[in-house]
XYZ file of C-alpha atoms in Angstrom:
565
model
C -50.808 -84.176 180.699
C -48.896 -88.073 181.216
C -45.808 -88.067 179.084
C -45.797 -91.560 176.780
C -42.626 -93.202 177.601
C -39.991 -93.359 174.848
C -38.576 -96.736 174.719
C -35.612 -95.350 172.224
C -33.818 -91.818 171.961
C -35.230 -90.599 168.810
C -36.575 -87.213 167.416
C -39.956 -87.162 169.482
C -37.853 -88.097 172.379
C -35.362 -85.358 171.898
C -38.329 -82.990 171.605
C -40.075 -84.468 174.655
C -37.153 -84.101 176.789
C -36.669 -80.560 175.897
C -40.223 -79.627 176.757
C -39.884 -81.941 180.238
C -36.919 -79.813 180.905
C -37.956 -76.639 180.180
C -40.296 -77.253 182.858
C -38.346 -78.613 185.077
C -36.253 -75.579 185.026
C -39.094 -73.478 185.604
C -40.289 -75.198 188.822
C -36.469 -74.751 190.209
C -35.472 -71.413 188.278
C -36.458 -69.617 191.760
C -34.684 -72.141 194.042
C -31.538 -72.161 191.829
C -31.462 -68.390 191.821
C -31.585 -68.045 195.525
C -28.072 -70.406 196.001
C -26.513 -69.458 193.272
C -23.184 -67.849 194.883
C -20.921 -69.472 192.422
C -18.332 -68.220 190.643
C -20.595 -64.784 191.129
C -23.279 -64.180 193.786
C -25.550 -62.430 191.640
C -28.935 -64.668 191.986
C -29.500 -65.400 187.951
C -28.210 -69.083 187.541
C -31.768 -70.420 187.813
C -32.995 -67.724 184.851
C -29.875 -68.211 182.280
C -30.622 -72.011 182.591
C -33.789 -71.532 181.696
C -33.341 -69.206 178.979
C -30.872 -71.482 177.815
C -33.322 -74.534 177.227
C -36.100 -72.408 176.242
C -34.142 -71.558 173.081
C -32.850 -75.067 172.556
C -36.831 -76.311 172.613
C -38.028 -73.419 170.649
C -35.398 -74.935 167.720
C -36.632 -78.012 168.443
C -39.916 -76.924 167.514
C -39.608 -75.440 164.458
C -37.583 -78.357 162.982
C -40.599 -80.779 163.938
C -43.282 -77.515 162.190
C -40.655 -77.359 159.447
C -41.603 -81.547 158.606
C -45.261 -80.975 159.935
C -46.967 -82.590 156.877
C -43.688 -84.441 155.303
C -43.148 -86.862 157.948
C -41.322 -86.722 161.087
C -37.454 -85.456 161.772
C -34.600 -87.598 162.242
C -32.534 -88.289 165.126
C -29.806 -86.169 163.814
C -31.711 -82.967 162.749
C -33.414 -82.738 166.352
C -29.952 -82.389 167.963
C -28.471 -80.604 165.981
C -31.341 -78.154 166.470
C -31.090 -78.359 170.606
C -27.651 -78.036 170.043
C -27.953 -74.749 168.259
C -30.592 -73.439 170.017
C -28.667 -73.629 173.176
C -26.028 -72.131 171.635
C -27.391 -69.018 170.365
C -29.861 -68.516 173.178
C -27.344 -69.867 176.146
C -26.811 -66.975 179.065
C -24.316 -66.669 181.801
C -21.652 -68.905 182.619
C -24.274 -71.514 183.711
C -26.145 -71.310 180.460
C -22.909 -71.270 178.411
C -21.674 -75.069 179.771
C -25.326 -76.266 179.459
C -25.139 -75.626 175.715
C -21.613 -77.211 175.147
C -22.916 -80.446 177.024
C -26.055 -80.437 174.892
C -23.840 -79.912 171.802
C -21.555 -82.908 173.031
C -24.685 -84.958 173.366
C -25.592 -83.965 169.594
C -22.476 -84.856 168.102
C -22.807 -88.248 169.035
C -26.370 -88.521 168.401
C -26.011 -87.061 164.870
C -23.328 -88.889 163.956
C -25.186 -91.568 161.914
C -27.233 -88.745 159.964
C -29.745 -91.663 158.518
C -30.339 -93.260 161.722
C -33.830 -92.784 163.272
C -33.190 -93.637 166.912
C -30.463 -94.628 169.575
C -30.800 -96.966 172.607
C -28.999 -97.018 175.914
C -25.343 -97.113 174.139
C -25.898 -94.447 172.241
C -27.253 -91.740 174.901
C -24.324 -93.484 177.372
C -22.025 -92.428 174.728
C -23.427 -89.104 174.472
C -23.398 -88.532 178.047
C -19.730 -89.331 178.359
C -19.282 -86.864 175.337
C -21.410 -84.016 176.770
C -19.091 -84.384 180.239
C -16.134 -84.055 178.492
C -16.801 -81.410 175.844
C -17.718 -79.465 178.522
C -14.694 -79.291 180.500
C -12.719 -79.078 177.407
C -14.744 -75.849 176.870
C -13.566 -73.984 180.336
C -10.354 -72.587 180.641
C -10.005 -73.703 183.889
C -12.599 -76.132 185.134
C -12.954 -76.395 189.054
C -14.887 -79.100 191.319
C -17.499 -79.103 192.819
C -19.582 -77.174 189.674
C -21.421 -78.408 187.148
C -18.717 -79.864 185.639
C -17.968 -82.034 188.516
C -21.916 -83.071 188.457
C -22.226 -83.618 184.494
C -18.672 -85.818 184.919
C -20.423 -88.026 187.876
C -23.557 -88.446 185.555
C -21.296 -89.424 182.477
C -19.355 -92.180 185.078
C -22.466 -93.663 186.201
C -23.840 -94.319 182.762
C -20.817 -96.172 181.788
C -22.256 -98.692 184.477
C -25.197 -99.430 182.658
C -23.299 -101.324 179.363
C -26.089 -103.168 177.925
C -28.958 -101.378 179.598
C -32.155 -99.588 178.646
C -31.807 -95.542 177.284
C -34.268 -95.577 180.223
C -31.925 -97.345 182.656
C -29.026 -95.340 181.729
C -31.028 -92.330 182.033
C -31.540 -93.103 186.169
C -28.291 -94.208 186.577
C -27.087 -90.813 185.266
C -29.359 -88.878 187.693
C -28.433 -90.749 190.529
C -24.985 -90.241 189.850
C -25.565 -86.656 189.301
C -27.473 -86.616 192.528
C -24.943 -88.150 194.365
C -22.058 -85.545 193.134
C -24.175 -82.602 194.028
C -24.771 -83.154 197.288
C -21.174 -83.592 197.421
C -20.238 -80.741 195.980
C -20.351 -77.677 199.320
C -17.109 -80.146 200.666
C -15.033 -79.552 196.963
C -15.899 -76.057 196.811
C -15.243 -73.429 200.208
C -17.429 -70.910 198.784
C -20.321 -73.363 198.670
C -19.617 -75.213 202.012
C -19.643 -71.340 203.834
C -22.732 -70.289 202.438
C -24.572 -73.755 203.486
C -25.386 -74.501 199.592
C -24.994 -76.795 196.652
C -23.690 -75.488 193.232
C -26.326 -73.666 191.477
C -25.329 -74.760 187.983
C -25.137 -78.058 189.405
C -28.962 -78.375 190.891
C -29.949 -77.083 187.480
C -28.013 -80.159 185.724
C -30.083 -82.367 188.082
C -33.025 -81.248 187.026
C -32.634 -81.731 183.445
C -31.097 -85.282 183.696
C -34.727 -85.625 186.379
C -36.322 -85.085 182.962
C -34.819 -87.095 180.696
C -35.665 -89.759 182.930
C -39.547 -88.462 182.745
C -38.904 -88.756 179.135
C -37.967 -92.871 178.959
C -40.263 -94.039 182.267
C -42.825 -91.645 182.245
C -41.878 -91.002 185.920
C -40.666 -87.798 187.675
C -37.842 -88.461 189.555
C -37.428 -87.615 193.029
C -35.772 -84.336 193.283
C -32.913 -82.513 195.259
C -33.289 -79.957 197.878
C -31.948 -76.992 197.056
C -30.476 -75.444 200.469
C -30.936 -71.774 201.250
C -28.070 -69.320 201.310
C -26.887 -68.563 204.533
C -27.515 -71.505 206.486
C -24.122 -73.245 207.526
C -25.477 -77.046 206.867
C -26.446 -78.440 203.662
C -29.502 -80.725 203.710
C -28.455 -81.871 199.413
C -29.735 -85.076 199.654
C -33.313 -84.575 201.634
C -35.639 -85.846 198.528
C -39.105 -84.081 197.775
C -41.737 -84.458 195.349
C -43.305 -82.138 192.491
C -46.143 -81.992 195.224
C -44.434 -82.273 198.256
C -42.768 -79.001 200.423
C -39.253 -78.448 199.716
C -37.296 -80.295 203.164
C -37.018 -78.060 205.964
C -33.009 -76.482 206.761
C -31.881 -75.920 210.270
C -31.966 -72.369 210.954
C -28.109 -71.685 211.882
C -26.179 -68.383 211.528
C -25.652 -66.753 208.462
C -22.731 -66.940 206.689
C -21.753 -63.800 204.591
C -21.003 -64.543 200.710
C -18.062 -62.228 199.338
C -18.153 -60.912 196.312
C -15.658 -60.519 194.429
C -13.515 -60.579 191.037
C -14.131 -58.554 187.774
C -16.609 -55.864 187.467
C -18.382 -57.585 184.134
C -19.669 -60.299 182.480
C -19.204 -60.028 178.748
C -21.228 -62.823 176.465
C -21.034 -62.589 172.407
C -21.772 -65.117 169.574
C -18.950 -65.230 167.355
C -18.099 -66.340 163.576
C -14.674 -66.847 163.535
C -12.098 -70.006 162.555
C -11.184 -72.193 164.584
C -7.477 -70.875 164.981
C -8.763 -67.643 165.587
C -10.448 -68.811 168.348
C -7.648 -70.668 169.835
C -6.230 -67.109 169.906
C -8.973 -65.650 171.257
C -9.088 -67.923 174.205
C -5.438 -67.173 175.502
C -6.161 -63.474 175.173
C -9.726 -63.515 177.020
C -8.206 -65.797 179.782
C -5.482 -63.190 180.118
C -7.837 -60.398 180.434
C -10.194 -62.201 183.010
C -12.001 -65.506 184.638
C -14.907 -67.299 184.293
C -13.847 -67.993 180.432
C -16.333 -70.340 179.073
C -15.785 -70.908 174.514
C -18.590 -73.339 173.533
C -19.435 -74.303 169.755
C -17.260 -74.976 166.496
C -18.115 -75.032 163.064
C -17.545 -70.831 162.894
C -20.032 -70.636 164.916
C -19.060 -69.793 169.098
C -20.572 -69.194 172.082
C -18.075 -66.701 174.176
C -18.040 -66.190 177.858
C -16.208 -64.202 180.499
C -15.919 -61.963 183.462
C -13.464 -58.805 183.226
C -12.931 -55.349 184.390
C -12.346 -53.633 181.232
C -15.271 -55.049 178.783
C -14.282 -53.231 175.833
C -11.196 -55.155 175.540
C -13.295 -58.157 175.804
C -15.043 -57.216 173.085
C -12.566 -56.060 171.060
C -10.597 -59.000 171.627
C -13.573 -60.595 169.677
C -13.719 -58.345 166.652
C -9.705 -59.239 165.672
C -10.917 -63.031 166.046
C -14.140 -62.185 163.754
C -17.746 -61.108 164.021
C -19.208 -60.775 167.304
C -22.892 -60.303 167.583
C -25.701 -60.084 170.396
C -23.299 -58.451 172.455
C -24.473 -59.071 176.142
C -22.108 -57.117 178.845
C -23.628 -56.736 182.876
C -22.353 -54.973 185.783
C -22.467 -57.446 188.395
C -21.930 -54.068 191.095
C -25.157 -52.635 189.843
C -27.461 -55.073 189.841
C -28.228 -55.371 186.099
C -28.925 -59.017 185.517
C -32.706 -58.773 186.835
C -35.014 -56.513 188.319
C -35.738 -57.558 191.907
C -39.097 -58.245 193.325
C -40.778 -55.795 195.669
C -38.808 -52.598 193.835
C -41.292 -49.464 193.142
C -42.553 -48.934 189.480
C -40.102 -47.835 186.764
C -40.767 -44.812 185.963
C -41.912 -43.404 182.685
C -39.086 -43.266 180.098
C -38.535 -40.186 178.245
C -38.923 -40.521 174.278
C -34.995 -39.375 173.448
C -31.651 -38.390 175.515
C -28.339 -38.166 174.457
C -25.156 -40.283 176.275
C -21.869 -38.796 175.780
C -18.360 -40.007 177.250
C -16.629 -36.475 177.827
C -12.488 -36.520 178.865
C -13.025 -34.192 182.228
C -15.288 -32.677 184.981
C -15.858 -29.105 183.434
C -16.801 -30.988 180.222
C -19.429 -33.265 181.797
C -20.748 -29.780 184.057
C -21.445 -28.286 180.465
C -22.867 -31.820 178.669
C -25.142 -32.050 181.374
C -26.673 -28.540 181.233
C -27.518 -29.142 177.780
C -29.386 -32.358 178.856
C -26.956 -34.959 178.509
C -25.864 -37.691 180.496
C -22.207 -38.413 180.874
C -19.797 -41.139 181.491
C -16.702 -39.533 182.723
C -13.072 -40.508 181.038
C -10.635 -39.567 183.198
C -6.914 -39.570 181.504
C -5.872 -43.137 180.885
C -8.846 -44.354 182.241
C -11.696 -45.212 179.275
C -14.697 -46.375 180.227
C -15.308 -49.682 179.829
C -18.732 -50.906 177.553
C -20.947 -51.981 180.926
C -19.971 -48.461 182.008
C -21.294 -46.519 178.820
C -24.583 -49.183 178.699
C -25.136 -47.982 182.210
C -25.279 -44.304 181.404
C -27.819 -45.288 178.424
C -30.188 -47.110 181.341
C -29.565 -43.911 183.167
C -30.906 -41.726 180.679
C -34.256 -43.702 180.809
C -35.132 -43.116 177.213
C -36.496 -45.198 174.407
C -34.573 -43.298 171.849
C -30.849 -42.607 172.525
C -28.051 -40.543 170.414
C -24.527 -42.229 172.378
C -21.883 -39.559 171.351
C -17.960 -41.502 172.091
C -16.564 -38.217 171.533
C -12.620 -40.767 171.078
C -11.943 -42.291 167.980
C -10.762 -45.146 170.389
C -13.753 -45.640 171.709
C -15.507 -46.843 168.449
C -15.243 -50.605 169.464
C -16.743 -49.903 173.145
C -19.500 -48.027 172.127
C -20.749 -50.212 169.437
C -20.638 -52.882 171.755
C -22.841 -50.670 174.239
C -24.899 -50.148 170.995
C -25.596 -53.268 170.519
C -26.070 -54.275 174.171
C -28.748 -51.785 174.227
C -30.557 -52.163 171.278
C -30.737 -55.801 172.774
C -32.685 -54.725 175.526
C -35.075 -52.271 173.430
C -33.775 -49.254 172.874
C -33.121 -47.563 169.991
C -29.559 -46.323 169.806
C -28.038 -44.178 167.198
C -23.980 -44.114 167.326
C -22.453 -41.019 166.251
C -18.841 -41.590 165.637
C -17.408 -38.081 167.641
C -13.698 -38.240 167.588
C -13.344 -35.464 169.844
C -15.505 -33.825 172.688
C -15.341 -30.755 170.726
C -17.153 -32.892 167.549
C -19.493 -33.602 170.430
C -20.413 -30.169 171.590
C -21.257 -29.184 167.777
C -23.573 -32.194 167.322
C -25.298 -31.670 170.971
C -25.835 -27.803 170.237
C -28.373 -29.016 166.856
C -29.736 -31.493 168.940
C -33.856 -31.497 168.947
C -35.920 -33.707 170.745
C -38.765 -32.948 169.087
C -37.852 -33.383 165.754
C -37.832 -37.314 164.076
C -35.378 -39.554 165.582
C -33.494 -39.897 162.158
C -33.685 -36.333 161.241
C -32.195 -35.879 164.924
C -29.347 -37.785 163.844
C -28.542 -36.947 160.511
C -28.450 -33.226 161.891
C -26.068 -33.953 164.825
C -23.863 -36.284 162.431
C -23.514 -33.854 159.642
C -22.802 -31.066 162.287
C -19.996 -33.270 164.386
C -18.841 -34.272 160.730
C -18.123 -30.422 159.958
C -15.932 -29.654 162.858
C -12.602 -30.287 162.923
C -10.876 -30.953 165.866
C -7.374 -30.655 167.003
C -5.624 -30.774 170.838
C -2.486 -29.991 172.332
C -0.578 -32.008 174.308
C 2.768 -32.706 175.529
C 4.895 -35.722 174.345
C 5.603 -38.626 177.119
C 8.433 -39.931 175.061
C 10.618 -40.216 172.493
C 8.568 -41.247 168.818
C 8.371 -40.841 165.267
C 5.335 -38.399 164.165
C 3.849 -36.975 160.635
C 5.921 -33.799 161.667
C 9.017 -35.360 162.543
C 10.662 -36.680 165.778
C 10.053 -35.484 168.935
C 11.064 -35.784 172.494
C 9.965 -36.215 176.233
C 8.747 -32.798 176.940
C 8.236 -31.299 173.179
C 4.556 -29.524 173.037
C 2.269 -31.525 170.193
C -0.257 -30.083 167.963
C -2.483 -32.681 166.683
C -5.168 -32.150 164.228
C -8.261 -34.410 163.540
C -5.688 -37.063 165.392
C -2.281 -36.743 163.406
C 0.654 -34.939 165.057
C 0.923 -31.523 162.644
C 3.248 -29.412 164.830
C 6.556 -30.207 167.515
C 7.371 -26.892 169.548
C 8.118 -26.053 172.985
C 6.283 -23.413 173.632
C 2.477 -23.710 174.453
C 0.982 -20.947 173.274
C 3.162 -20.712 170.503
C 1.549 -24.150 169.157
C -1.431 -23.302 169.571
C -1.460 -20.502 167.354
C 0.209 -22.494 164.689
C -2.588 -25.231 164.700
C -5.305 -22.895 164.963
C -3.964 -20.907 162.410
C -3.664 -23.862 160.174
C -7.137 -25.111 161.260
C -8.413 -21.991 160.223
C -6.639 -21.649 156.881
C -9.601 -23.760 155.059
C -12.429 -21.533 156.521
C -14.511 -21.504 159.711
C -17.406 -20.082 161.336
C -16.979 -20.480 164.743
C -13.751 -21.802 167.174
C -14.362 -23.621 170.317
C -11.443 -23.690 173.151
C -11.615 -26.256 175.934
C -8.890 -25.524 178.475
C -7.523 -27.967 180.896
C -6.230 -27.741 184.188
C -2.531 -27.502 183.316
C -3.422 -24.690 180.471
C -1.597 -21.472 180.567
C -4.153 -18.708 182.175
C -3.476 -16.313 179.424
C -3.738 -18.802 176.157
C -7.262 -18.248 175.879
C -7.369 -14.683 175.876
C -4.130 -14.907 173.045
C -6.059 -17.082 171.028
C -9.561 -15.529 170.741
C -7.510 -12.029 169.965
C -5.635 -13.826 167.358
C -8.993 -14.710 165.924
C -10.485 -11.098 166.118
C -7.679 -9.501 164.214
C -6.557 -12.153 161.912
C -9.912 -13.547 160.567
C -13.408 -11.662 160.003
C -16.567 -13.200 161.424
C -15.287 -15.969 163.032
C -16.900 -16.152 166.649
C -14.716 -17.850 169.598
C -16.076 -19.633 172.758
C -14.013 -21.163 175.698
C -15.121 -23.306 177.820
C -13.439 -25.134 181.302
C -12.932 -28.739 180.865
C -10.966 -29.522 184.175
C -8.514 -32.560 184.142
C -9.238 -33.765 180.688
C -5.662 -35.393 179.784
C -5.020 -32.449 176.789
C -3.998 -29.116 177.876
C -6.251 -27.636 175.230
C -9.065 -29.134 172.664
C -9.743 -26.930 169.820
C -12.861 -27.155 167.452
C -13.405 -25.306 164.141
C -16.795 -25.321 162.371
């Protein structure tokens, strides 16, 4: 159906160009995909845009249902609405900066809250605000991206002084045009893969509609070129009818990747100081660091290896929430065309993050799947979400099994439960907490039965490990030095000795002294070979009915876990 040209930017027109671009979007999301190699090659630019403007017309929408029979909204409620919408719904790094240069756009265009409309001033004003919120919003912006396309757009409206919303609206595009074909000569990685930015092309195309929206006319349209072709045909036009321009076949140039492991996305309340904090930690950690919003509300984005600390970095500043973390390695963003069927999933399994090999041999004969910790190596979140994937269930009980784990695996939690499942967290302080909740484990019994079971059974064990001290520090028990054997129970340092076995005893014994049915002994690899046969006949002769099992847990950081229940 023929848009009706808006002659001013008012509500209807906001709404109009959010549907026009939503479309738009959809038409290229395919294209955009295919060259997006920028700052990560992993083919989703096209989709995040488009997820991005879908939410920002969806809120659109419901302001304009929200007046259906009391009129029509104003000016200022319809951008705030695309504002927020974007921000809530924005994805990826491509997604993110879309949202902060439709919220720069709304802060101009709601700043008279009782005006109805703006003309060509106003949205050339906007633009100019848009450009530059967004850059402000990267920790380090880079040409030849988006940013270099949105600032182009923003210059060549300030041409138009005077001029139509409609006039300023072309002069945008063309100048957005103009700067993406230029961008494969600002950026290396662009100019060897034979493309334009990704993020960029996608910028085109919603400026392409905001034109639609004041002239009733669809712009002509960029040429997206192909990866791996060495030249870049950006400026070949084509119709919403006509083929895309043909590229000269040349010989393919290989796109690296490269750079952190995971992108980590979160809406955040927080203040506005905490924030500024925030930023300087996440930019520490990692690149691609994109902080959109304000008013407590934030959009946060970044790419890092350890995801957890993303994400915890987050919970000091305030309330993260629809906690999105990928593995760029594995392919998570989207499920490629032409793969086999997914298989059926199973109705429940049970994730666990175990400390060493013998540990995850034993977790996974009791139907488990495992992430491995290895000793000063924790998992990161992406890592534990994986496992839950893995495990192919629509139910899942995720077992940390390391009080300092909580934060990681409730963002996994909640990255799951994003994407369907239903995830009960258990917080297991210990693998040997673990082991007693995954030996009541059944399947067939209610999911929240299932859990209260498991909980209540990890809740009755107490746990304790022995370890020897790395340094000089203060404890509960006293001071102790490089080399002294610890005995920690449920996490606390209760005994400094310097004999292993010796310890042992003592915290078992103490362990012990409140009552207990059964004592489980996980040896690691630097254990002595007789403790475990001086420990289960100190429980025989010592105290009545107590049962003892030992298991091997390889290199699992402690020299010894113990578990009473």
């Amino acid at each position: 159906m023929a848009q009706v040209p808006q002659t001013f930017f008012d509500a209807l027109a906001v709404r109009t160009w959010c549907g026009l671009a939503l479309e738009a979007l959809g038409r290229a999301r395919e294209e955009i995909d295919a060259i997006n190699v920028y700052p990560v090659a992993d083919g989703d630019t096209g989709t995040n845009l488009y997820l991005t403007a879908e939410s920002a017309a969806a809120a659109v929408e419901a302001v304009f249902t929200a007046y259906d029979e009391s009129g029509r909204p104003s000016l200022a409620d319809a951008a705030r609405a695309m504002a927020h919408g974007a921000l809530i719904g924005a994805r990826g790094n491509s997604g993110t900066i879309l949202a902060q240069l439709l919220r720069g756009m709304a802060q101009v265009l709601a700043g008279d809250s009782e005006a109805s409309h703006t003309d060509g001033t106003g949205l050339r004003l906007a633009l100019r605000r848009a450009a530059d919120s967004a850059r402000e919003a990267v920790a380090h912006p880079v040409e030849g991206t988006v940013l270099s396309v949105a600032s182009a757009a923003a210059d060549a409206a300030e041409g138009e002084r005077g001029a139509t919303a409609g006039a300023v609206a072309r002069a945008a595009y063309d100048g957005a045009r103009a700067a993406l074909a230029a961008t494969p000569g600002q950026l290396a990685v662009l100019e060897r893969a034979g493309v334009v930015d990704a993020g960029g092309r996608g910028l085109v195309a919603v400026l392409g509609a905001l034109v639609e929206t004041f002239t009733g006319e669809v712009p002509r349209m960029v040429a997206p070129a192909s990866p791996g072709h060495a030249r870049v045909d950006a400026v070949a036009d084509f119709s919403d009818t006509a083929p895309m321009a043909a590229v000269d076949e040349c010989a393919d140039v290989p796109v690296e990747a490269d750079g952190p492991a995971f992108e980590v996305i979160y809406l955040l309340e927080a203040e506005d100081a905490a924030v500024a904090r925030l930023r300087t930690r996440l930019d520490a950690l990692g690149d691609s660091l994109v902080v959109v919003g304000g008013d407590g509300l934030w959009n946060v984005h970044v790419h890092v290896d350890d995801a957890g600390a993303a994400v915890e970095a987050g919970v000091e500043a305030g309330r993260p929430y629809r906690i999105r973390i990928t593995h760029f390695a594995l392919g998570d963003v989207h499920t490629r065309g032409g793969e086999r069927p997914p298989r059926e999933r199973v109705q429940r399994a049970v994730v666990a993050v175990v400390p060493g090999e013998g540990l995850a041999g034993l977790y996974t004969e009791a139907g488990a799947t495992t992430v491995l910790a290895r000793p000063g190596e924790p998992p990161a979140s992406g890592e534990i979400v994986e496992a839950v994937r893995r495990a192919h269930a629509r139910e899942v009980v995720l077992l940390p099994n390391d009080a300092d784990l909580r934060h990681t695996a409730a963002a996994a939690a909640e990255q799951a439960r994003a994407e369907g499942i239903r995830v009960a967290l258990i917080p297991t302080r210990s693998a040997v907490q673990g082991i007693a909740a995954l030996a009541v484990h059944e399947p067939g019994r209610r999911f929240d039965e299932d859990v209260v079971s498991m909980t209540s059974a990890a809740g009755a064990t107490r746990y304790a490990e022995i370890a020897v001290a790395e340094r000089q520090s203060w404890t509960l028990a006293g001071i102790c030095e490089a080399g002294d054997v610890l005995g920690l129970i449920d996490g606390d340092v209760a005994v400094i000795g310097s004999d292993i076995t010796s310890a042992a005893e003592t915290v078992l014994d103490r362990m012990l002294s409140a009552g207990g049915e059964l004592v489980t002994l996980v040896l690691g690899d630097d254990a002595p070979d007789s403790i475990a046969d001086h420990l289960e006949a100190r429980v025989r002769e010592a105290y009545l009915a107590v049962d003892t099992v030992v298991y091997r847990g390889g290199r699992q950081g402690a020299l010894l876990l113990i578990g009473v229940e």
